[in-house]
PDB file of C-alpha atoms in Angstrom:
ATOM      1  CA  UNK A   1    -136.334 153.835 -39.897  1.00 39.00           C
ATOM      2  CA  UNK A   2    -135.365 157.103 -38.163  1.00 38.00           C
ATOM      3  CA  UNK A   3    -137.792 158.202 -35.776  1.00 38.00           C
ATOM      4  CA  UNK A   4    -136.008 161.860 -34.797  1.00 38.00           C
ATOM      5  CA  UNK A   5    -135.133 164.429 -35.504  1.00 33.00           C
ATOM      6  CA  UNK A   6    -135.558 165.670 -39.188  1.00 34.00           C
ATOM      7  CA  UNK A   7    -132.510 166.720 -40.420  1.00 34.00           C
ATOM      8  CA  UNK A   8    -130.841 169.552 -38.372  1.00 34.00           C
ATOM      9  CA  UNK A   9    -134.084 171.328 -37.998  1.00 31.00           C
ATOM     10  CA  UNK A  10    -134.513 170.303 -34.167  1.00 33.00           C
ATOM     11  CA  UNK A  11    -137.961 168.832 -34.566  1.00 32.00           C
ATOM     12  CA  UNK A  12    -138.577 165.540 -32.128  1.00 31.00           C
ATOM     13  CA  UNK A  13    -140.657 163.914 -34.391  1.00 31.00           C
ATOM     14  CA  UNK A  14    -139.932 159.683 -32.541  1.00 35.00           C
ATOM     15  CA  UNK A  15    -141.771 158.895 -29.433  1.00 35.00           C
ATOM     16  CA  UNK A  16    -138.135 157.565 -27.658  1.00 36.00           C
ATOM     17  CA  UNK A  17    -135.014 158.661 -29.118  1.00 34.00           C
ATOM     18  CA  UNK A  18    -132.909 161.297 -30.909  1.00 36.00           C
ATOM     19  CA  UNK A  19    -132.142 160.121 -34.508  1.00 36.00           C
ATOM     20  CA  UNK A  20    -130.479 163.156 -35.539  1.00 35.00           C
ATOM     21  CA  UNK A  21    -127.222 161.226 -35.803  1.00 36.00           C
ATOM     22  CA  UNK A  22    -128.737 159.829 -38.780  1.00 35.00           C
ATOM     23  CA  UNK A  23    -129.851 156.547 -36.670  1.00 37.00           C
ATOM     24  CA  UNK A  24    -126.831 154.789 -36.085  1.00 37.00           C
ATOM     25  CA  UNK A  25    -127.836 152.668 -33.671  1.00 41.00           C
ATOM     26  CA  UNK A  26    -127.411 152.981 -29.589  1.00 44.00           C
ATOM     27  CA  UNK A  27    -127.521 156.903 -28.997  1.00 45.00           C
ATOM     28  CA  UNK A  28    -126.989 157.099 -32.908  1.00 44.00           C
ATOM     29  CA  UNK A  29    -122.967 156.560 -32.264  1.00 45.00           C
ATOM     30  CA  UNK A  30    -122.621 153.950 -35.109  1.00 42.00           C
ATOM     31  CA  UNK A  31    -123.758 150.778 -33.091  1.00 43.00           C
ATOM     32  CA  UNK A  32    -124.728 147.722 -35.550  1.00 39.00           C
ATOM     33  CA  UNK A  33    -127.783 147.226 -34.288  1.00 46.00           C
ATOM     34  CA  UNK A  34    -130.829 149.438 -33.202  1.00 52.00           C
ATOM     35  CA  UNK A  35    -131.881 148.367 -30.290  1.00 65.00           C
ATOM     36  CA  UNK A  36    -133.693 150.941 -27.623  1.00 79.00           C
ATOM     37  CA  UNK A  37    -132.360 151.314 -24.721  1.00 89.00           C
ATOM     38  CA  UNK A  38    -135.221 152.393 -21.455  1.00 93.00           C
ATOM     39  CA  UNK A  39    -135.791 153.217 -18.306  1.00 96.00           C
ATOM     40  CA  UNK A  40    -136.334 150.224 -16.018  1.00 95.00           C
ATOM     41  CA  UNK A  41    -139.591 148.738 -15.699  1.00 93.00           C
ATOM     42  CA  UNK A  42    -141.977 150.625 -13.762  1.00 94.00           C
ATOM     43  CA  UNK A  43    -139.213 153.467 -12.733  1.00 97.00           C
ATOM     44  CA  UNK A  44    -140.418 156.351 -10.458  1.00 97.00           C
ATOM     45  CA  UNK A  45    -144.292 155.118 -11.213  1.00 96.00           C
ATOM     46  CA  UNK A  46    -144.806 155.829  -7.170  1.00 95.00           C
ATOM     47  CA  UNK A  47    -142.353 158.736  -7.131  1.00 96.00           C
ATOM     48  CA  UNK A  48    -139.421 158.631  -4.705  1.00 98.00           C
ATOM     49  CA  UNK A  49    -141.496 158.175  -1.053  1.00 97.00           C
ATOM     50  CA  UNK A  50    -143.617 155.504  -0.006  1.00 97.00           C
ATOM     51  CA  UNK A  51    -146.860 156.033   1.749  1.00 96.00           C
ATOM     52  CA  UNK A  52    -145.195 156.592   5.197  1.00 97.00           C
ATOM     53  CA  UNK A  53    -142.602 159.256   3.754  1.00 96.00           C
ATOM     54  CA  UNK A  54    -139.764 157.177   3.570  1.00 97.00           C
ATOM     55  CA  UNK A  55    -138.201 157.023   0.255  1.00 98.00           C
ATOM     56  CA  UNK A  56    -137.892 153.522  -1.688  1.00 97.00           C
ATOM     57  CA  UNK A  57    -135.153 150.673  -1.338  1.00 97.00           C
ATOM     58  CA  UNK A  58    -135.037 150.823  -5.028  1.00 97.00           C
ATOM     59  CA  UNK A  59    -133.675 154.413  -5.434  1.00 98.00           C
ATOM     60  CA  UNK A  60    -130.596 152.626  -4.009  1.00 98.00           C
ATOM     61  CA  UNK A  61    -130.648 149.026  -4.679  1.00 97.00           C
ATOM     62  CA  UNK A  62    -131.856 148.283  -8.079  1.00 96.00           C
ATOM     63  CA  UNK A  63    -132.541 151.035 -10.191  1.00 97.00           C
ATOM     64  CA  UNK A  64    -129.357 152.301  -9.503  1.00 98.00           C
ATOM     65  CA  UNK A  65    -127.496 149.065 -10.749  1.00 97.00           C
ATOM     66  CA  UNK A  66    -129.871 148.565 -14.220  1.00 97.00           C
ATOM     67  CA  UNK A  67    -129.282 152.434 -15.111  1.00 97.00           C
ATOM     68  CA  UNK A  68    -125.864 151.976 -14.850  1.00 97.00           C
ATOM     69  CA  UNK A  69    -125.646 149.406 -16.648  1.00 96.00           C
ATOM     70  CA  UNK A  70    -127.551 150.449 -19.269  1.00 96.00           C
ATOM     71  CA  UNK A  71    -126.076 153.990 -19.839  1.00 96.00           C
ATOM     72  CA  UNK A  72    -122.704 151.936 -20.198  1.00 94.00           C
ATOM     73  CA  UNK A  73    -123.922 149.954 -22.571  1.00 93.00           C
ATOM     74  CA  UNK A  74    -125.192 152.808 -24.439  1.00 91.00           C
ATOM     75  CA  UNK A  75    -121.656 154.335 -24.260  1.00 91.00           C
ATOM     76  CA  UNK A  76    -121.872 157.113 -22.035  1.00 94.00           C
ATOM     77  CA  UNK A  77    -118.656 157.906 -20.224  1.00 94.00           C
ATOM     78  CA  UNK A  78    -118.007 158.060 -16.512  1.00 94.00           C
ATOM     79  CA  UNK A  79    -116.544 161.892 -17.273  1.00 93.00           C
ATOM     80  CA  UNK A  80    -120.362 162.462 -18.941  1.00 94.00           C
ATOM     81  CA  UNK A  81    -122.141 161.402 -16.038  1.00 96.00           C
ATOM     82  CA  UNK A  82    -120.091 162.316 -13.447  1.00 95.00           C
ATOM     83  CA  UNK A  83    -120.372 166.282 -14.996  1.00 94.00           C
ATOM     84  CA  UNK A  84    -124.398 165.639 -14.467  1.00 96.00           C
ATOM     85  CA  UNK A  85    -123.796 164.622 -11.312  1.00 97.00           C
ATOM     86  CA  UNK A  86    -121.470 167.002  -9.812  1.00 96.00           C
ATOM     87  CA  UNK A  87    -123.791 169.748 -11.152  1.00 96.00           C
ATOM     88  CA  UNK A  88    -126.393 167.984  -9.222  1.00 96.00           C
ATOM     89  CA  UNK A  89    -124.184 168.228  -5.931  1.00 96.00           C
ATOM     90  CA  UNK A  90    -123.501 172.202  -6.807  1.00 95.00           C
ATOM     91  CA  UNK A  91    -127.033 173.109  -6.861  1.00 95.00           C
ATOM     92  CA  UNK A  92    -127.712 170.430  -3.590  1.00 94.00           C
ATOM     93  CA  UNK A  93    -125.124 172.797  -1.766  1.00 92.00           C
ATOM     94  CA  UNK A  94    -126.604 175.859  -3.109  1.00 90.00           C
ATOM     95  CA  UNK A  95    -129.825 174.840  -2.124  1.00 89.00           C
ATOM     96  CA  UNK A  96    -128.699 174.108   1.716  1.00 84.00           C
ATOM     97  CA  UNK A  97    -128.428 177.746   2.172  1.00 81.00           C
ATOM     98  CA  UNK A  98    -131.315 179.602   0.235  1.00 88.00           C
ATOM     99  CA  UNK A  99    -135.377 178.796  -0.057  1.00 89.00           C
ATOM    100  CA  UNK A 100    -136.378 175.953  -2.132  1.00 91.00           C
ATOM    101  CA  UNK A 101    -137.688 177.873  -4.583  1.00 89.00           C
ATOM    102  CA  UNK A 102    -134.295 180.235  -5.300  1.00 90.00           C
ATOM    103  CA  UNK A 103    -132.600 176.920  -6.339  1.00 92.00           C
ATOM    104  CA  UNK A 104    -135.505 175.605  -8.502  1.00 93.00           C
ATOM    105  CA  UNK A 105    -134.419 177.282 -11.896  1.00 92.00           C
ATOM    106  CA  UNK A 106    -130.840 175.558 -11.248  1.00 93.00           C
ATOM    107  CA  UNK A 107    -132.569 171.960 -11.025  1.00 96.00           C
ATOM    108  CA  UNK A 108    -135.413 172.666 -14.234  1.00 95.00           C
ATOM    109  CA  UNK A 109    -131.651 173.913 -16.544  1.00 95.00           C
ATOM    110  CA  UNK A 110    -130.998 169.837 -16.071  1.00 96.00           C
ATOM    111  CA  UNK A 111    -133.047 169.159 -18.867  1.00 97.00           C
ATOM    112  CA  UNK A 112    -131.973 171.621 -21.512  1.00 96.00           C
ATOM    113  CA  UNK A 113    -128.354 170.687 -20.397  1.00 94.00           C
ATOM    114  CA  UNK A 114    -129.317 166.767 -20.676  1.00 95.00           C
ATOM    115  CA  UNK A 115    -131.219 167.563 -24.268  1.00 95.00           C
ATOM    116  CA  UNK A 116    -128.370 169.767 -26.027  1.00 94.00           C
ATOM    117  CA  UNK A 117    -125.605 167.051 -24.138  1.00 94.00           C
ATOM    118  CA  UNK A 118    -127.373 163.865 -25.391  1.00 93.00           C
ATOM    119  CA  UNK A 119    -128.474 165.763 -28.836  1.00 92.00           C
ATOM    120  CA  UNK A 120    -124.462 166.424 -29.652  1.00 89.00           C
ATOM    121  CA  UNK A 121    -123.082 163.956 -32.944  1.00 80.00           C
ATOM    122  CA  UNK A 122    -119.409 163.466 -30.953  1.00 75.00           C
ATOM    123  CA  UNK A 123    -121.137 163.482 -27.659  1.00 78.00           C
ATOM    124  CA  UNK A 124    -120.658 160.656 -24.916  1.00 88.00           C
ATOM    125  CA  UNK A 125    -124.256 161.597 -23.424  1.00 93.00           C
ATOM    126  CA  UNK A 126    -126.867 158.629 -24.771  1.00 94.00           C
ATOM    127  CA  UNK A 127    -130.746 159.459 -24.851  1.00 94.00           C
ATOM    128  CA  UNK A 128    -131.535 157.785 -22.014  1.00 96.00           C
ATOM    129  CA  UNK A 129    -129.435 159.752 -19.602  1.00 97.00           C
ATOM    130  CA  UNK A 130    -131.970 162.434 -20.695  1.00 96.00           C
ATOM    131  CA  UNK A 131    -134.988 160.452 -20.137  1.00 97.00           C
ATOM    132  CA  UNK A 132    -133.358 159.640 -16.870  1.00 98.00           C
ATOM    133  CA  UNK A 133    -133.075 163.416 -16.257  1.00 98.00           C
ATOM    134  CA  UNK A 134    -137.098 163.995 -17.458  1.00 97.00           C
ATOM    135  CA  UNK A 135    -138.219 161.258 -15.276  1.00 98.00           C
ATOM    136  CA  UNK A 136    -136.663 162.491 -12.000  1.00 98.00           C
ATOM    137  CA  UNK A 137    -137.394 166.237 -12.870  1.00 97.00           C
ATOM    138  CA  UNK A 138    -140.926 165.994 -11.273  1.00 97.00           C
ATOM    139  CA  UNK A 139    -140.726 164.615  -8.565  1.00 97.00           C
ATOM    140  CA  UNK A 140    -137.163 166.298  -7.865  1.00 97.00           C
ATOM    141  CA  UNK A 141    -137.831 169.786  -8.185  1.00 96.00           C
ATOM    142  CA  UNK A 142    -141.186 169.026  -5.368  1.00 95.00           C
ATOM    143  CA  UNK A 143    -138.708 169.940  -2.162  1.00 94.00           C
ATOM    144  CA  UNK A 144    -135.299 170.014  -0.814  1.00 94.00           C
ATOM    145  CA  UNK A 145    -135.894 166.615   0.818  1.00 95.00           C
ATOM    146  CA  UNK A 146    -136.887 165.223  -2.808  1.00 96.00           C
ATOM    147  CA  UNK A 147    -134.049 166.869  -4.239  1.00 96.00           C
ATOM    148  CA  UNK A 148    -131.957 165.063  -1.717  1.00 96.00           C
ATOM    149  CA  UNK A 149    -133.485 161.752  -2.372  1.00 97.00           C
ATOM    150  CA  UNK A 150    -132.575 162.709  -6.017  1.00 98.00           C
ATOM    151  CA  UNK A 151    -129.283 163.825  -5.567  1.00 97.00           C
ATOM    152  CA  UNK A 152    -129.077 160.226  -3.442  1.00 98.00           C
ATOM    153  CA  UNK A 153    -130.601 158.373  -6.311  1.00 98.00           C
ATOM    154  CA  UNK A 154    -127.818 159.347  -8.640  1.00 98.00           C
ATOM    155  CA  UNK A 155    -125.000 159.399  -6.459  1.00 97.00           C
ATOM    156  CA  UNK A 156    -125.631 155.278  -6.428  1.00 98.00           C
ATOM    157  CA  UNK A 157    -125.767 155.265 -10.332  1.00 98.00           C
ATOM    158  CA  UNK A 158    -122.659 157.179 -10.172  1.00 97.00           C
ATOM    159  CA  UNK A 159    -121.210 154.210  -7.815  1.00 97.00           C
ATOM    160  CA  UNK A 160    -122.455 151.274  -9.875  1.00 96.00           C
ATOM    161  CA  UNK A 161    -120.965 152.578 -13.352  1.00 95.00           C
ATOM    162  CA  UNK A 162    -118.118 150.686 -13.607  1.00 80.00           C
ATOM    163  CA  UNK A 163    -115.289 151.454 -16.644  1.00 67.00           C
TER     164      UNK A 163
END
């Protein structure tokens, strides 16, 4: 059954995927089964930072590995996330220079960019890229040193997707 969007009328209707591609299995790219793809288990449930500030081993050593794997599988290309990503490093360098909050409206255009990128019928962008984009968003956009840890987080997906 196809559980989003209705026709080309861009109205999310499923509670965990874009089925505007007519729901063609994985990210609606003509996969033979339908099989959804998510975030790891318990992902970002404590945020980036422990109690003492420090931000957690599995930002780098875990999580990193899983979503990599998983995005592959769900046929996103290393050109696809690697545009998400160097975006991410443009706005960290913009951000080194200004106040948080003059960089802000650069990190919160992620998730229009993720939506319209994972939304496109010939695109290489799967839906949960974008739910990996939603799920970082909040606790991202919080300061420059959570933006960092962010911009830290990916970088190691970005290392452990292998072509």
């Amino acid at each position: 059954m196809n559980q989003g969007f209705n026709g080309n009328r861009g109205v999310y209707q499923g509670q965990n995927r874009f089925g505007g591609r007519g729901g063609q299995g994985r990210g609606g790219r003509g996969g033979s089964n339908d099989v959804q793809l998510t975030l790891p288990e318990g992902y970002l449930a404590q945020g980036y930072f422990d109690e003492n500030g420090y931000p957690l081993k599995q930002l780098f050593i875990g999580w990193p590995e899983e979503l990599a794997a998983k995005f592959k599988e769900d046929r996103m290309t290393a050109s696809a996330l690697r545009n998400f990503y160097n975006e991410s490093k443009i706005i960290h360098s913009i951000a080194e220079g200004l106040e948080f909050e003059q960089v802000r409206e650069r990190i919160w255009k992620l998730k229009p960019l993720a939506q319209y990128a994972a939304n496109r019928k010939a695109g290489n962008t799967p839906y949960l890229f974008y739910q990996f984009i939603v799920a970082n968003l909040p606790h991202a956009e919080q300061s420059l040193k959570a933006f960092k840890t962010f911009v830290s987080h990916f970088e190691c997906v970005v290392a452990n997707f292998k072509e």
